[in-house]
Coordinates of N, CA and C in Angstrom, one line a residue:
Chain A
D32 N 116.3 111.1 92.0 CA 115.5 110.2 92.8 C 116.3 109.7 94.0
A33 N 117.4 110.3 94.3 CA 118.2 110.1 95.5 C 118.5 108.6 95.6
G34 N 118.7 107.9 94.6 CA 119.1 106.5 94.7 C 118.1 105.6 95.3
I35 N 116.8 105.8 95.0 CA 115.8 105.0 95.6 C 115.3 104.0 94.5
T36 N 115.3 102.7 94.8 CA 114.8 101.7 93.9 C 113.6 100.9 94.5
Q37 N 112.5 100.9 93.8 CA 111.4 100.2 94.3 C 111.2 98.9 93.4
S38 N 110.9 97.8 94.1 CA 110.6 96.6 93.4 C 109.5 95.8 94.0
P39 N 108.7 95.1 93.2 CA 108.6 95.3 91.7 C 108.0 96.6 91.3
R40 N 108.1 96.9 90.0 CA 107.5 98.2 89.5 C 106.0 97.9 89.2
H41 N 105.7 96.7 88.9 CA 104.3 96.4 88.6 C 104.0 95.0 89.2
K42 N 102.8 94.8 89.7 CA 102.4 93.5 90.2 C 100.9 93.4 90.2
V43 N 100.5 92.2 89.8 CA 99.1 91.8 89.8 C 99.0 90.6 90.7
T44 N 98.1 90.7 91.7 CA 98.0 89.6 92.7 C 96.5 89.3 92.9
E45 N 96.3 88.2 93.5 CA 94.9 87.8 93.8 C 94.5 88.2 95.2
T46 N 93.2 88.4 95.4 CA 92.7 88.7 96.8 C 93.1 87.6 97.7
G47 N 93.5 88.0 98.9 CA 93.9 87.1 100.0 C 95.3 86.6 100.0
T48 N 96.1 87.0 99.0 CA 97.5 86.5 99.0 C 98.4 87.6 99.6
P49 N 99.5 87.2 100.2 CA 100.4 88.2 100.8 C 101.3 88.8 99.7
V50 N 101.6 90.0 99.9 CA 102.4 90.7 99.0 C 103.5 91.6 99.7
T51 N 104.7 91.6 99.2 CA 105.7 92.4 99.8 C 106.4 93.3 98.8
L52 N 106.4 94.6 99.1 CA 107.0 95.6 98.2 C 108.3 96.0 98.9
R53 N 109.3 96.2 98.0 CA 110.7 96.5 98.6 C 111.1 97.9 98.2
C54 N 111.7 98.6 99.1 CA 112.3 99.9 98.8 C 113.8 99.8 99.2
H55 N 114.7 100.2 98.3 CA 116.1 100.2 98.6 C 116.7 101.5 98.3
Q56 N 117.4 102.1 99.3 CA 118.1 103.4 99.1 C 119.6 103.3 99.3
T57 N 120.3 104.2 98.5 CA 121.7 104.2 98.6 C 122.3 105.4 99.2
E58 N 121.4 106.3 99.8 CA 121.8 107.6 100.3 C 122.0 107.6 101.8
N59 N 121.9 106.5 102.5 CA 122.1 106.4 103.9 C 121.1 107.3 104.7
H60 N 119.9 107.6 104.1 CA 118.9 108.4 104.7 C 118.3 107.7 106.0
R61 N 118.1 108.5 107.0 CA 117.6 107.9 108.2 C 116.1 107.6 108.1
Y62 N 115.3 108.5 107.5 CA 113.9 108.3 107.5 C 113.4 107.7 106.1
M63 N 112.5 106.8 106.3 CA 111.9 106.1 105.1 C 110.4 106.0 105.2
Y64 N 109.7 106.2 104.1 CA 108.2 106.2 104.2 C 107.6 105.4 103.1
W65 N 106.4 104.9 103.4 CA 105.6 104.3 102.3 C 104.3 105.1 102.2
Y66 N 104.0 105.5 101.0 CA 102.8 106.3 100.7 C 102.0 105.4 99.7
R67 N 100.7 105.7 99.7 CA 99.9 105.2 98.6 C 99.2 106.4 97.9
Q68 N 99.1 106.3 96.5 CA 98.5 107.4 95.8 C 97.3 106.9 95.1
D69 N 96.2 107.5 95.3 CA 94.9 107.2 94.8 C 94.2 108.5 94.2
P70 N 93.5 108.4 93.1 CA 92.8 109.6 92.6 C 92.0 110.3 93.6
G71 N 92.1 111.6 93.7 CA 91.3 112.4 94.7 C 91.8 112.4 96.1
H72 N 92.9 111.6 96.4 CA 93.4 111.5 97.7 C 94.8 112.0 97.8
G73 N 95.5 112.2 96.8 CA 96.9 112.6 96.8 C 97.7 111.4 97.4
L74 N 98.7 111.8 98.2 CA 99.6 110.8 98.8 C 99.3 110.7 100.2
R75 N 99.0 109.5 100.6 CA 98.6 109.2 102.0 C 99.7 108.3 102.7
L76 N 100.1 108.6 103.8 CA 101.2 107.9 104.5 C 100.7 106.6 105.1
I77 N 101.3 105.5 104.8 CA 101.0 104.2 105.3 C 101.7 103.9 106.6
H78 N 103.0 103.9 106.5 CA 104.0 103.6 107.6 C 105.2 104.4 107.3
Y79 N 106.0 104.7 108.4 CA 107.3 105.3 108.2 C 108.3 104.7 109.2
S80 N 109.6 105.0 108.9 CA 110.6 104.5 109.8 C 111.6 105.6 110.1
Y81 N 112.0 105.7 111.3 CA 112.9 106.7 111.7 C 114.3 106.2 112.2
G82 N 114.5 104.9 111.8 CA 115.8 104.2 112.1 C 115.6 102.7 111.9
V83 N 116.7 102.0 112.0 CA 116.6 100.5 111.9 C 115.8 100.0 113.0
K84 N 114.8 99.2 112.6 CA 113.8 98.6 113.5 C 112.9 99.6 114.2
D85 N 113.0 100.8 113.9 CA 112.1 101.8 114.4 C 111.0 102.3 113.4
T86 N 109.8 101.9 113.6 CA 108.7 102.2 112.7 C 107.5 102.7 113.4
D87 N 106.6 103.4 112.6 CA 105.4 103.9 113.2 C 104.3 104.0 112.2
K88 N 103.1 104.0 112.6 CA 102.0 104.0 111.7 C 101.7 105.4 111.1
G89 N 101.2 105.4 109.9 CA 100.7 106.6 109.3 C 99.2 106.7 109.3
E90 N 98.6 107.4 108.4 CA 97.2 107.6 108.5 C 96.3 106.5 107.9
V91 N 96.9 105.6 107.1 CA 96.2 104.6 106.5 C 96.9 103.2 106.6
S92 N 97.2 102.9 107.9 CA 98.1 101.7 108.1 C 97.3 100.4 108.2
D93 N 96.0 100.4 108.3 CA 95.3 99.1 108.5 C 95.5 98.2 107.3
G94 N 95.9 96.9 107.6 CA 96.1 96.0 106.5 C 97.5 95.9 106.0
Y95 N 98.4 96.8 106.5 CA 99.8 96.9 106.1 C 100.7 96.7 107.3
S96 N 101.9 96.1 107.1 CA 103.0 96.1 108.0 C 104.3 96.4 107.3
V97 N 105.2 96.8 108.1 CA 106.5 97.2 107.6 C 107.7 96.6 108.4
S98 N 108.8 96.5 107.8 CA 110.0 96.1 108.5 C 111.2 96.8 107.9
R99 N 112.2 97.1 108.8 CA 113.4 97.8 108.4 C 114.5 97.2 109.2
S100 N 115.2 96.2 108.6 CA 116.3 95.5 109.3 C 117.6 96.1 109.0
K101 N 117.7 96.9 107.9 CA 118.9 97.6 107.5 C 118.6 99.0 107.1
T102 N 119.5 99.9 107.2 CA 119.3 101.3 106.9 C 118.7 101.4 105.5
E103 N 119.2 100.6 104.5 CA 118.9 100.8 103.1 C 117.6 100.2 102.7
D104 N 117.0 99.3 103.5 CA 115.9 98.6 103.0 C 114.7 98.8 103.9
F105 N 113.5 99.0 103.2 CA 112.2 99.2 103.9 C 111.2 98.4 103.2
L106 N 110.6 97.4 103.9 CA 109.7 96.5 103.2 C 108.3 96.8 103.7
L107 N 107.4 96.8 102.7 CA 105.9 97.0 103.0 C 105.2 95.7 102.6
T108 N 104.5 95.1 103.6 CA 103.8 93.9 103.4 C 102.3 94.0 103.6
L109 N 101.6 93.5 102.6 CA 100.1 93.4 102.7 C 99.9 91.9 103.1
E110 N 99.4 91.7 104.3 CA 99.3 90.3 104.8 C 98.3 89.5 104.0
S111 N 97.2 90.1 103.6 CA 96.2 89.4 102.9 C 95.6 90.5 102.0
A112 N 96.0 90.6 100.7 CA 95.7 91.7 99.8 C 94.1 91.7 99.6
T113 N 93.6 92.9 99.5 CA 92.2 93.2 99.2 C 92.1 94.1 98.0
S114 N 91.0 94.1 97.3 CA 90.9 95.0 96.2 C 91.0 96.5 96.5
S115 N 90.7 96.9 97.7 CA 90.9 98.3 98.2 C 92.3 98.7 98.3
Q116 N 93.2 97.7 98.2 CA 94.7 98.0 98.3 C 95.3 98.1 96.9
T117 N 94.4 98.0 95.8 CA 94.9 98.4 94.5 C 95.2 99.8 94.5
S118 N 96.5 100.2 94.1 CA 97.0 101.5 94.2 C 98.4 101.6 93.6
V119 N 98.9 102.8 93.6 CA 100.3 103.1 93.3 C 101.0 103.4 94.6
Y120 N 102.0 102.6 94.9 CA 102.8 102.8 96.2 C 104.1 103.5 95.9
F121 N 104.4 104.5 96.7 CA 105.6 105.2 96.6 C 106.4 105.1 97.9
C122 N 107.7 104.8 97.7 CA 108.6 104.9 98.9 C 109.3 106.3 98.8
A123 N 109.6 106.8 100.0 CA 110.3 108.1 100.0 C 111.3 108.0 101.1
T124 N 112.3 108.9 101.0 CA 113.4 109.0 102.1 C 113.6 110.4 102.4
N125 N 114.2 110.6 103.6 CA 114.6 111.9 104.1 C 115.8 111.8 104.9
G126 N 116.8 112.6 104.6 CA 118.1 112.5 105.3 C 118.0 113.1 106.7
G127 N 117.0 113.9 107.0 CA 116.9 114.5 108.4 C 117.5 115.9 108.5
E128 N 118.4 116.3 107.6 CA 118.9 117.6 107.7 C 117.9 118.7 107.3
S129 N 117.1 118.3 106.4 CA 116.0 119.2 106.0 C 114.7 118.3 105.9
A130 N 113.6 118.9 105.5 CA 112.4 118.1 105.5 C 112.2 117.6 104.1
E131 N 113.1 117.8 103.1 CA 112.8 117.4 101.7 C 112.7 115.9 101.6
A132 N 111.7 115.4 101.0 CA 111.5 114.0 100.8 C 111.8 113.7 99.3
F133 N 112.5 112.6 99.1 CA 112.9 112.1 97.8 C 112.1 110.8 97.6
F134 N 111.5 110.7 96.4 CA 110.6 109.6 96.1 C 111.2 108.7 95.1
G135 N 110.8 107.4 95.2 CA 111.1 106.4 94.2 C 110.1 106.5 93.1
Q136 N 110.2 105.6 92.1 CA 109.5 105.6 90.9 C 108.1 105.1 91.0
G137 N 107.8 104.4 92.1 CA 106.5 103.9 92.4 C 106.3 102.4 92.0
T138 N 105.4 101.7 92.6 CA 105.0 100.4 92.3 C 103.5 100.4 92.1
R139 N 103.1 99.9 90.9 CA 101.6 99.8 90.6 C 101.2 98.4 91.0
L140 N 100.3 98.3 92.0 CA 99.8 97.1 92.5 C 98.3 96.9 92.2
T141 N 98.0 95.8 91.5 CA 96.6 95.5 91.2 C 96.2 94.2 91.9
V142 N 95.1 94.3 92.7 CA 94.6 93.2 93.4 C 93.3 92.7 92.8
V143 N 93.3 91.5 92.2 CA 92.1 91.1 91.5 C 91.3 90.0 92.2
Chain B
G281 N 95.9 115.4 113.5 CA 97.0 115.6 112.6 C 96.7 116.7 111.6
E282 N 97.7 117.0 110.8 CA 97.6 118.0 109.8 C 96.6 117.6 108.6
N283 N 95.8 118.6 108.2 CA 94.9 118.4 107.1 C 95.2 119.4 106.0
V284 N 95.6 119.0 104.8 CA 95.9 120.0 103.7 C 94.9 119.8 102.6
E285 N 94.3 121.0 102.2 CA 93.3 121.0 101.1 C 93.9 121.8 100.0
Q286 N 93.7 121.3 98.8 CA 94.3 121.8 97.6 C 93.3 122.1 96.5
H287 N 93.4 123.3 95.9 CA 92.4 123.6 94.8 C 93.1 124.4 93.7
P288 N 92.7 124.3 92.5 CA 91.7 123.4 92.0 C 92.3 122.0 91.8
S289 N 91.4 121.0 91.5 CA 91.9 119.7 91.2 C 92.4 119.5 89.8
T290 N 91.9 120.3 88.9 CA 92.4 120.4 87.5 C 92.5 121.8 87.1
L291 N 93.5 122.1 86.2 CA 93.7 123.5 85.8 C 94.3 123.4 84.3
S292 N 93.6 124.1 83.4 CA 94.0 124.1 82.0 C 94.4 125.6 81.7
V293 N 95.6 125.8 81.2 CA 96.0 127.2 80.9 C 96.6 127.2 79.5
Q294 N 96.5 128.4 78.9 CA 97.2 128.6 77.6 C 98.7 128.8 77.8
E295 N 99.4 128.2 76.9 CA 100.9 128.4 77.0 C 101.2 129.9 77.1
G296 N 102.1 130.3 78.0 CA 102.4 131.7 78.2 C 101.7 132.4 79.3
D297 N 100.5 131.8 79.7 CA 99.7 132.4 80.8 C 100.3 131.9 82.1
S298 N 99.7 132.4 83.2 CA 100.1 132.0 84.5 C 99.2 131.0 85.1
A299 N 99.7 130.2 86.0 CA 98.9 129.2 86.7 C 99.1 129.4 88.2
V300 N 98.0 129.3 89.0 CA 98.0 129.4 90.4 C 97.3 128.3 91.1
I301 N 97.9 127.7 92.0 CA 97.3 126.6 92.8 C 97.4 127.0 94.3
K302 N 96.3 126.8 95.0 CA 96.1 127.2 96.4 C 95.9 126.0 97.3
C303 N 96.6 126.2 98.5 CA 96.4 125.1 99.5 C 96.1 125.8 100.9
T304 N 95.4 125.1 101.7 CA 95.2 125.5 103.1 C 95.6 124.4 104.0
Y305 N 96.0 124.8 105.2 CA 96.4 123.8 106.2 C 95.7 124.0 107.5
S306 N 95.7 123.0 108.3 CA 94.9 123.2 109.6 C 95.7 123.4 110.8
D307 N 96.9 122.9 110.8 CA 97.7 123.0 112.1 C 98.6 124.3 112.1
S308 N 98.3 125.2 113.0 CA 99.0 126.4 113.0 C 100.5 126.2 113.4
A309 N 100.8 125.1 113.9 CA 102.2 124.8 114.2 C 103.1 124.3 113.0
S310 N 102.4 124.1 111.9 CA 103.2 123.7 110.7 C 104.2 124.8 110.3
N311 N 105.4 124.3 109.9 CA 106.4 125.3 109.6 C 107.2 125.1 108.3
Y312 N 106.8 124.1 107.5 CA 107.5 123.8 106.3 C 106.5 123.4 105.2
F313 N 106.6 124.0 104.0 CA 105.5 123.9 103.0 C 106.2 123.6 101.7
P314 N 106.4 122.4 101.3 CA 107.0 122.1 100.0 C 105.9 121.9 98.9
W315 N 106.4 122.1 97.6 CA 105.6 121.8 96.5 C 106.3 120.7 95.6
Y316 N 105.6 119.7 95.2 CA 106.1 118.6 94.4 C 105.4 118.6 93.1
K317 N 106.2 118.2 92.1 CA 105.7 118.0 90.7 C 105.9 116.6 90.3
Q318 N 104.8 116.0 89.8 CA 104.8 114.6 89.4 C 104.5 114.5 87.9
E319 N 105.5 114.0 87.2 CA 105.3 113.7 85.7 C 104.8 112.3 85.6
L320 N 104.2 112.1 84.4 CA 103.5 110.8 84.2 C 104.5 109.6 84.4
G321 N 104.1 108.7 85.2 CA 104.9 107.5 85.4 C 106.1 107.6 86.3
K322 N 106.2 108.8 87.0 CA 107.3 109.0 87.8 C 106.9 109.4 89.2
G323 N 107.9 109.4 90.1 CA 107.6 109.8 91.5 C 107.6 111.3 91.6
P324 N 107.0 111.9 92.6 CA 107.0 113.3 92.8 C 108.4 113.9 93.1
Q325 N 108.7 115.1 92.6 CA 110.0 115.7 92.8 C 109.7 117.1 93.4
L326 N 110.6 117.5 94.3 CA 110.4 118.8 94.9 C 110.8 119.9 93.9
I327 N 109.9 120.9 93.8 CA 110.3 122.0 92.9 C 110.5 123.3 93.7
I328 N 109.9 123.5 94.8 CA 110.2 124.7 95.6 C 109.6 124.5 97.0
D329 N 110.1 125.1 98.0 CA 109.6 125.0 99.3 C 109.7 126.3 100.0
I330 N 109.0 126.5 101.1 CA 109.0 127.7 101.9 C 108.9 127.4 103.4
R331 N 109.5 128.1 104.2 CA 109.4 127.9 105.6 C 108.6 129.0 106.3
S332 N 108.1 128.8 107.5 CA 107.1 129.6 108.1 C 107.7 131.0 108.4
N333 N 109.0 131.2 108.4 CA 109.5 132.5 108.7 C 109.7 133.4 107.5
V334 N 109.2 132.9 106.3 CA 109.3 133.6 105.0 C 108.0 133.8 104.4
G335 N 107.7 134.9 103.8 CA 106.4 135.1 103.2 C 106.3 134.8 101.7
E336 N 107.5 134.8 101.0 CA 107.5 134.6 99.6 C 108.8 134.0 99.2
K337 N 108.8 133.2 98.2 CA 110.1 132.7 97.7 C 109.9 132.4 96.2
K338 N 111.0 132.8 95.4 CA 110.9 132.7 94.0 C 112.1 131.9 93.4
D339 N 111.8 131.1 92.4 CA 112.9 130.4 91.7 C 112.5 130.4 90.2
Q340 N 113.1 131.4 89.5 CA 112.9 131.5 88.0 C 111.4 131.7 87.8
R341 N 110.7 130.8 87.1 CA 109.3 131.0 86.8 C 108.3 130.6 87.9
I342 N 108.8 130.0 88.9 CA 107.9 129.5 90.0 C 108.1 130.3 91.2
A343 N 107.0 130.5 92.0 CA 107.1 131.3 93.2 C 106.0 130.7 94.2
V344 N 106.3 130.8 95.4 CA 105.4 130.3 96.5 C 105.2 131.5 97.5
T345 N 103.9 131.6 97.9 CA 103.6 132.6 98.9 C 103.0 131.9 100.1
L346 N 103.2 132.5 101.2 CA 102.6 131.9 102.5 C 102.0 133.0 103.3
N347 N 100.7 132.7 103.7 CA 100.0 133.6 104.6 C 99.7 132.8 105.9
K348 N 100.6 133.0 106.9 CA 100.4 132.2 108.1 C 99.2 132.5 108.9
T349 N 98.8 133.7 108.9 CA 97.5 134.1 109.6 C 96.3 133.4 109.0
A350 N 96.2 133.3 107.7 CA 95.1 132.7 107.1 C 95.3 131.2 106.9
K351 N 96.5 130.7 107.2 CA 96.9 129.3 107.0 C 96.7 128.9 105.6
H352 N 97.2 129.6 104.6 CA 97.2 129.2 103.3 C 98.5 129.6 102.5
F353 N 98.8 128.8 101.5 CA 100.0 129.0 100.7 C 99.7 128.7 99.2
S354 N 100.4 129.3 98.3 CA 100.0 129.2 96.9 C 101.3 129.0 96.1
L355 N 101.1 128.3 95.0 CA 102.1 128.1 94.0 C 101.8 128.9 92.7
H356 N 102.7 129.7 92.2 CA 102.5 130.5 91.0 C 103.5 130.1 90.0
I357 N 103.0 129.8 88.8 CA 103.9 129.5 87.7 C 103.6 130.5 86.6
T358 N 104.6 131.3 86.2 CA 104.4 132.3 85.2 C 105.0 131.8 83.9
E359 N 104.5 132.4 82.8 CA 105.0 132.1 81.4 C 105.0 130.5 81.2
T360 N 103.8 129.9 81.4 CA 103.8 128.4 81.4 C 104.2 127.9 80.0
Q361 N 104.8 126.7 80.1 CA 105.3 126.0 79.0 C 104.8 124.6 78.9
P362 N 104.8 123.9 77.8 CA 104.2 122.6 77.8 C 104.8 121.6 78.8
E363 N 106.1 121.8 79.1 CA 106.7 120.9 80.1 C 106.3 121.2 81.5
D364 N 105.5 122.2 81.7 CA 104.9 122.4 83.0 C 103.7 121.5 83.3
S365 N 103.2 120.9 82.2 CA 102.0 120.0 82.4 C 102.4 118.8 83.3
A366 N 101.7 118.6 84.4 CA 102.0 117.6 85.3 C 101.0 117.7 86.5
V367 N 101.2 116.8 87.5 CA 100.4 116.9 88.7 C 101.2 117.6 89.7
Y368 N 100.7 118.5 90.4 CA 101.4 119.3 91.4 C 100.7 119.0 92.8
F369 N 101.6 118.7 93.8 CA 101.1 118.5 95.2 C 101.7 119.5 96.1
C370 N 100.9 120.1 97.0 CA 101.4 120.8 98.1 C 101.4 119.9 99.3
A371 N 102.2 120.3 100.3 CA 102.4 119.5 101.5 C 102.7 120.4 102.7
A372 N 102.6 119.9 103.9 CA 102.9 120.7 105.1 C 103.5 119.7 106.1
K373 N 104.4 120.3 106.8 CA 105.1 119.5 107.9 C 104.7 120.2 109.2
S374 N 104.3 119.4 110.2 CA 103.6 119.9 111.4 C 104.6 120.6 112.4
R375 N 105.7 120.0 112.7 CA 106.5 120.5 113.8 C 107.9 120.1 113.7
E376 N 108.7 120.8 114.4 CA 110.2 120.5 114.4 C 110.4 119.1 114.9
G377 N 111.3 118.4 114.2 CA 111.6 117.0 114.7 C 110.7 116.0 114.1
D378 N 109.6 116.4 113.5 CA 108.7 115.5 112.8 C 108.9 115.6 111.4
Y379 N 109.4 114.5 110.7 CA 109.7 114.6 109.3 C 108.6 113.9 108.5
K380 N 107.4 114.0 108.9 CA 106.3 113.5 108.1 C 105.6 114.6 107.4
L381 N 105.3 114.4 106.1 CA 104.6 115.4 105.3 C 103.1 115.0 105.1
S382 N 102.2 116.0 105.2 CA 100.8 115.7 104.9 C 100.6 116.4 103.5
F383 N 100.0 115.7 102.6 CA 99.9 116.1 101.2 C 98.5 116.5 100.9
G384 N 98.4 117.5 100.0 CA 97.1 117.8 99.4 C 96.7 116.8 98.3
A385 N 95.5 116.9 97.8 CA 95.0 115.8 96.8 C 95.6 116.0 95.4
G386 N 96.3 117.1 95.1 CA 96.9 117.2 93.8 C 96.2 118.1 92.9
T387 N 96.9 118.7 92.0 CA 96.3 119.5 90.9 C 96.9 119.1 89.6
T388 N 96.1 118.6 88.6 CA 96.5 118.3 87.3 C 96.5 119.5 86.4
V389 N 97.7 119.9 86.0 CA 97.9 121.1 85.2 C 98.1 120.7 83.8
T390 N 97.4 121.3 82.9 CA 97.6 121.0 81.4 C 97.8 122.4 80.8
V391 N 99.0 122.5 80.1 CA 99.3 123.7 79.3 C 99.0 123.5 77.9
R392 N 98.1 124.2 77.3 CA 97.6 124.1 75.9 C 98.6 124.9 75.0
A393 N 99.0 124.3 74.0 CA 99.9 125.0 73.0 C 99.2 126.0 72.2

């Protein structure tokens, strides 16, 4: 898992509340990604980062924001959680030398 | 952007038989095609990949083939074993310098003992 730790691993939250998911890596990888996994959709890219303070949107970025103040940490924030954001969220990293992505164990988020 | 389609969505095979998963992609500039295996409760892990300058690659019981003209690539698992039961994802990367992967919807493979 290339030293990737996601926290929390499970979370239940109420609609309208803010939620922050954390991804921490120990590999000094330049690239970091947040994906969501839903049945029938595979893995869809939410946001990614190509360096400290350098981020960009993925294909399903609405309702999400990210921040990367240090190489090792990439935060995903749901400003006001909705039921449609109930999903399993995966963080991934890539060192840049190849295109191989390494994934964390995932965070199961339930919005009620 | 890149669009990757994957079939079938579920696949059940008898232990010892072969399994084949097929993917198509839309961007002719795509040059890297990895396959990931996801076991229950875990994150996806890379099992094999292929680049656009190669037509086939094999690693023990798994192999991947690429047809650039038709824009499709396939995963082949031979002599399937119970531990091959998992969800498999294909992916494609569009261009040099872009380290974003577009994933297929996944195939749930079940190996029957």
